[in-house]
Short mmCIF file of C-alpha atoms in Angstrom, two decimals:
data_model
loop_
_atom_site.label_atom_id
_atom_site.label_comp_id
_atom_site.label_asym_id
_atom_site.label_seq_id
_atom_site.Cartn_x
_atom_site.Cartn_y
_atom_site.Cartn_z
CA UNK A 14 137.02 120.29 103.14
CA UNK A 15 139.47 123.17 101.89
CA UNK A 16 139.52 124.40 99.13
CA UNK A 17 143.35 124.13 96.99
CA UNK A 18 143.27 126.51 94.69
CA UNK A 19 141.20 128.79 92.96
CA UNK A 20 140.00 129.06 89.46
CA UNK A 21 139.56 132.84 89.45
CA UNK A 22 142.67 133.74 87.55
CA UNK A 23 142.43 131.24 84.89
CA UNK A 24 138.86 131.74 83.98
CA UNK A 25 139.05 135.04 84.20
CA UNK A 26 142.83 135.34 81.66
CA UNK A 27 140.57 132.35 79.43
CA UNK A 28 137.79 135.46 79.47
CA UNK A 29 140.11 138.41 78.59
CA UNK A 30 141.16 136.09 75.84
CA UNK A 31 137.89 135.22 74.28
CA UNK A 32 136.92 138.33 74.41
CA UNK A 33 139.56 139.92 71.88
CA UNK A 34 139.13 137.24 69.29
CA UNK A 35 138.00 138.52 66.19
CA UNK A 36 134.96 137.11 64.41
CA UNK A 37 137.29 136.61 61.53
CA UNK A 38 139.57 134.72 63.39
CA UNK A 39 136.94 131.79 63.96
CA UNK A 40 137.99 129.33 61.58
CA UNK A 41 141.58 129.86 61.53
CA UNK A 42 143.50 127.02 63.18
CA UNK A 43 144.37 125.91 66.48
CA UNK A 44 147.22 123.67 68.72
CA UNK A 45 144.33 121.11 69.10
CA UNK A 46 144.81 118.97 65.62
CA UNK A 47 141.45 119.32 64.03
CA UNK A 48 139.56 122.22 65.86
CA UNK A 49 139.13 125.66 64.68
CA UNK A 50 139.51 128.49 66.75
CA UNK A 51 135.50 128.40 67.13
CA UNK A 52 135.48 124.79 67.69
CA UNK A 53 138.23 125.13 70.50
CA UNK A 54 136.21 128.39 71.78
CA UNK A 55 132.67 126.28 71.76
CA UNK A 56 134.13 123.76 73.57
CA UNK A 57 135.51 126.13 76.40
CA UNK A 58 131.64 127.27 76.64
CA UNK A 59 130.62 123.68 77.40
CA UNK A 60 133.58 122.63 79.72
CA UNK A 61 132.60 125.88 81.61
CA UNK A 62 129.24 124.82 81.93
CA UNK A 63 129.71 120.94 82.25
CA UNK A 64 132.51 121.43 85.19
CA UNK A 65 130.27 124.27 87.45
CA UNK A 66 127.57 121.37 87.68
CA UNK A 67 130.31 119.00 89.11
CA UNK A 68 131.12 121.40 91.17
CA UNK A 69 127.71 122.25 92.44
CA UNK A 70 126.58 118.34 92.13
CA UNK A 71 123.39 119.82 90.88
CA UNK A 72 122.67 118.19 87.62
CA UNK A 73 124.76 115.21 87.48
CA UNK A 74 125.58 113.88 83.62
CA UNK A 75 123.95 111.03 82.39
CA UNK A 76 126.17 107.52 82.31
CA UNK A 77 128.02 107.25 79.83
CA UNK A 78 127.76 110.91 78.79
CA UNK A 79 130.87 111.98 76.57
CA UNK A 80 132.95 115.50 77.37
CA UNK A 81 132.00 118.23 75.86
CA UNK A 82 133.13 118.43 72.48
CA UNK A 83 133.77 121.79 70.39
CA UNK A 84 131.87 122.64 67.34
CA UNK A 85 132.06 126.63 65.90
CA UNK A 86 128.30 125.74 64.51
CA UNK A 87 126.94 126.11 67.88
CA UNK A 88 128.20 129.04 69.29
CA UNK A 89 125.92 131.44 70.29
CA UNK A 90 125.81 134.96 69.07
CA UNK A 91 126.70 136.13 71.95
CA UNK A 92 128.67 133.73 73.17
CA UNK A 93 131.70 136.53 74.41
CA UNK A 94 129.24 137.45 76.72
CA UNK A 95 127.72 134.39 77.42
CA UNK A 96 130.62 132.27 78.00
CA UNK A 97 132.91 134.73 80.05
CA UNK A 98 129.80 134.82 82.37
CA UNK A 99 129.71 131.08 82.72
CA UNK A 100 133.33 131.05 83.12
CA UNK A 101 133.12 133.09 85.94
CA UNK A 102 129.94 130.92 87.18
CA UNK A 103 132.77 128.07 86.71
CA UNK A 104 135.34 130.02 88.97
CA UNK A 105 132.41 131.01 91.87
CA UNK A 106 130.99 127.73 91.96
CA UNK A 107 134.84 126.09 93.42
CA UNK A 108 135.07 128.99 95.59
CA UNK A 109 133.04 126.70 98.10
CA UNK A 110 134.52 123.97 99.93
CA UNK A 111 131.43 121.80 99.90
CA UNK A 112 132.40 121.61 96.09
CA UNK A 113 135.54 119.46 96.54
CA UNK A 114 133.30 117.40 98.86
CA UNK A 115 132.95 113.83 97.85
CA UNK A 116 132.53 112.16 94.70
CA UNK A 117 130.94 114.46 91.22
CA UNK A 118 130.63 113.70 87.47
CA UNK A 119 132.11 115.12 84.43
CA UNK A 120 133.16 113.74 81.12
CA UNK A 121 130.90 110.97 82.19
CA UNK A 122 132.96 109.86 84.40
CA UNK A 123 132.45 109.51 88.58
CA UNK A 124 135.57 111.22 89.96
CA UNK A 125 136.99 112.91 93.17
CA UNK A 126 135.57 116.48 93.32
CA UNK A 127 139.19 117.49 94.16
CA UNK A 128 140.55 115.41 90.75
CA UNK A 129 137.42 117.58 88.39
CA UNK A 130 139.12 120.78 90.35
CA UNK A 131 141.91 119.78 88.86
CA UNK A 132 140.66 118.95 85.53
CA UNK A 133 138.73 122.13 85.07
CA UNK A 134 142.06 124.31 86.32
CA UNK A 135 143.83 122.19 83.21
CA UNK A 136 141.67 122.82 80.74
CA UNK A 137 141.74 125.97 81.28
CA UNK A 138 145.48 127.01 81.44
CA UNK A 139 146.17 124.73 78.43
CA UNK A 140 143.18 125.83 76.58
CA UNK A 141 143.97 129.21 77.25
CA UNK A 142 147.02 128.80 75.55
CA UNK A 143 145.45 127.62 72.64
CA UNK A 144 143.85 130.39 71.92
CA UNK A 145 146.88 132.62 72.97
CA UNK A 146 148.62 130.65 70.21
CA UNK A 147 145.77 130.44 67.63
CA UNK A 148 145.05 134.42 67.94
CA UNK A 149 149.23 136.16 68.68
CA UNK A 150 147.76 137.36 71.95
CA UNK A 151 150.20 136.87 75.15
CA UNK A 152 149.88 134.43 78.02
CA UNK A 153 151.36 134.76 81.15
CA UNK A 154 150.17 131.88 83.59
CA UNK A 155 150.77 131.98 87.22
CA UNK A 156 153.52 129.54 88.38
CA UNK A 157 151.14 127.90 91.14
CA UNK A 158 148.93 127.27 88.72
CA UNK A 159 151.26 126.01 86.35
CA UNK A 160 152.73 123.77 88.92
CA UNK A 161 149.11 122.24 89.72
CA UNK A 162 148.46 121.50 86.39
CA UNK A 163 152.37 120.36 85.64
CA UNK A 164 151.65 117.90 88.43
CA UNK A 165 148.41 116.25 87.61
CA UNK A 166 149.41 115.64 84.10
CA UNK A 167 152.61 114.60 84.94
CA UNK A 168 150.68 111.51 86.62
CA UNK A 169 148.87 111.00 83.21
CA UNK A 170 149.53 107.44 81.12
CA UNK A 171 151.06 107.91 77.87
CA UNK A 172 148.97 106.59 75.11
CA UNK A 173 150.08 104.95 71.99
CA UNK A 174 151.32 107.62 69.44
CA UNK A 175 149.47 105.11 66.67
CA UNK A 176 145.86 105.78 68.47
CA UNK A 177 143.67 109.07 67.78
CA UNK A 178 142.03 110.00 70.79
CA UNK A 179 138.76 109.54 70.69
CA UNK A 180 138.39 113.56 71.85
CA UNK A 181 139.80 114.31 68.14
CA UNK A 182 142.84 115.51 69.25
CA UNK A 183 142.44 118.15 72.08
CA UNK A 184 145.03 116.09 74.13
CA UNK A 185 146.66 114.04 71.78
CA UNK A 186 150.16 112.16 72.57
CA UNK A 187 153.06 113.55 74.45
CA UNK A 188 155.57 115.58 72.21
CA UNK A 189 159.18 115.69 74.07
CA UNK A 190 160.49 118.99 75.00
CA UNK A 191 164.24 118.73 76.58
CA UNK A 192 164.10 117.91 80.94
CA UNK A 193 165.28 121.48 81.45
CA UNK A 194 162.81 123.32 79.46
CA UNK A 195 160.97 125.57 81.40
CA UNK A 196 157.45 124.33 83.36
CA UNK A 197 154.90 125.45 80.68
CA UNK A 198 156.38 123.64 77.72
CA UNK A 199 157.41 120.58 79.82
CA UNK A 200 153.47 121.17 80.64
CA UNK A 201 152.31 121.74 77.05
CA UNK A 202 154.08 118.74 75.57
CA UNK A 203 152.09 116.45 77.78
CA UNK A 204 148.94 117.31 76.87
CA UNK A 205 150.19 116.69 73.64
CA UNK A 206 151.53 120.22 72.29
CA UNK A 207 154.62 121.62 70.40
CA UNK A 208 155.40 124.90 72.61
CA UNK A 209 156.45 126.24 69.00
CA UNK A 210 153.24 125.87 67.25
CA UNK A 211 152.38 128.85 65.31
CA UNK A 212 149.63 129.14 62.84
CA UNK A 213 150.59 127.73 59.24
#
């Protein structure tokens, strides 16, 4: 098995990030309706961690076992330490083909190893915008990524705009952006995000 891409450069931009947040800046509001800054940042700690085991196939989830979800309350106090270094474990752990081997578990859900690849590389391009967004810091995403992640949520169903997802709103329901906007808002507004959010 090859492997298709690698998650070095978005783990390690989602790193930079984290790292020049502000302890301040942990409640202050994000582009996912509902989670803070340290919600959104909690949660990227647990995706990092929950998406490495599907990679390694080590410590499968339990049925049934929901996606990480964010909550600020239990960051750790070191967590821009703690979760850069797990990103990178994230990044490492896809670096070896007998990752996208087969069939793995995240989200509790059984899945292609290739398809959690792909998950993992969305969540953290979009998420990494997030934050971008949330905190006025820059983000500058590599167009192959962009296209990867343009392309698997292209293929997503659109849900009814009268139903809350049940992940509280991370990726919510499409918002239309104009056919010739350029790839990262057409992106963005699938998963559910106005490319002009700014904090109120």
């Amino acid at each position: 098995m090859t492997v298709d891409f690698d998650l070095g450069p978005a783990a390690q931009r989602m790193a930079g990030l984290l790292r020049a947040v502000d302890d301040e800046w942990l409640t202050a509001p994000t582009p996912c309706e509902r989670y803070t800054l340290g919600d959104l940042i909690e949660h990227v700690g647990g995706l990092a961690g929950a998406f490495t085991a599907a990679a390694t196939k080590t410590a499968p989830e339990p049925a049934g076992s929901p996606p990480p979800s964010g909550d600020a309350a239990r960051l750790e106090t070191d967590w821009r330490t703690r979760i850069p270094e797990r990103l990178t474990a994230l990044a490492d752990a896809w670096r070896d083909p007998a990752a996208w081997e087969g069939v793995t578990r995240a989200g509790g859900v059984d899945l292609p190893a290739g398809v959690a690849a792909r998950v993992a590389l969305d969540e953290l391009v979009v998420h990494g915008w997030d934050v971008a967004r949330a905190t006025g810091q820059p983000f500058d995403c590599d167009e192959a990524e962009l296209a990867a992640c343009l392309e698997f949520v292209s293929g997503f169903p659109r849900p009814d705009p009268e139903e809350r997802p049940a992940d509280g709103g991370l990726f919510g329901p499409p918002v239309d952006v104009p056919a010739d906007a350029p790839p990262l808002d057409r992106m963005l507004g699938l998963t559910g995000r106005d490319p002009g959010w700014t904090p109120a």
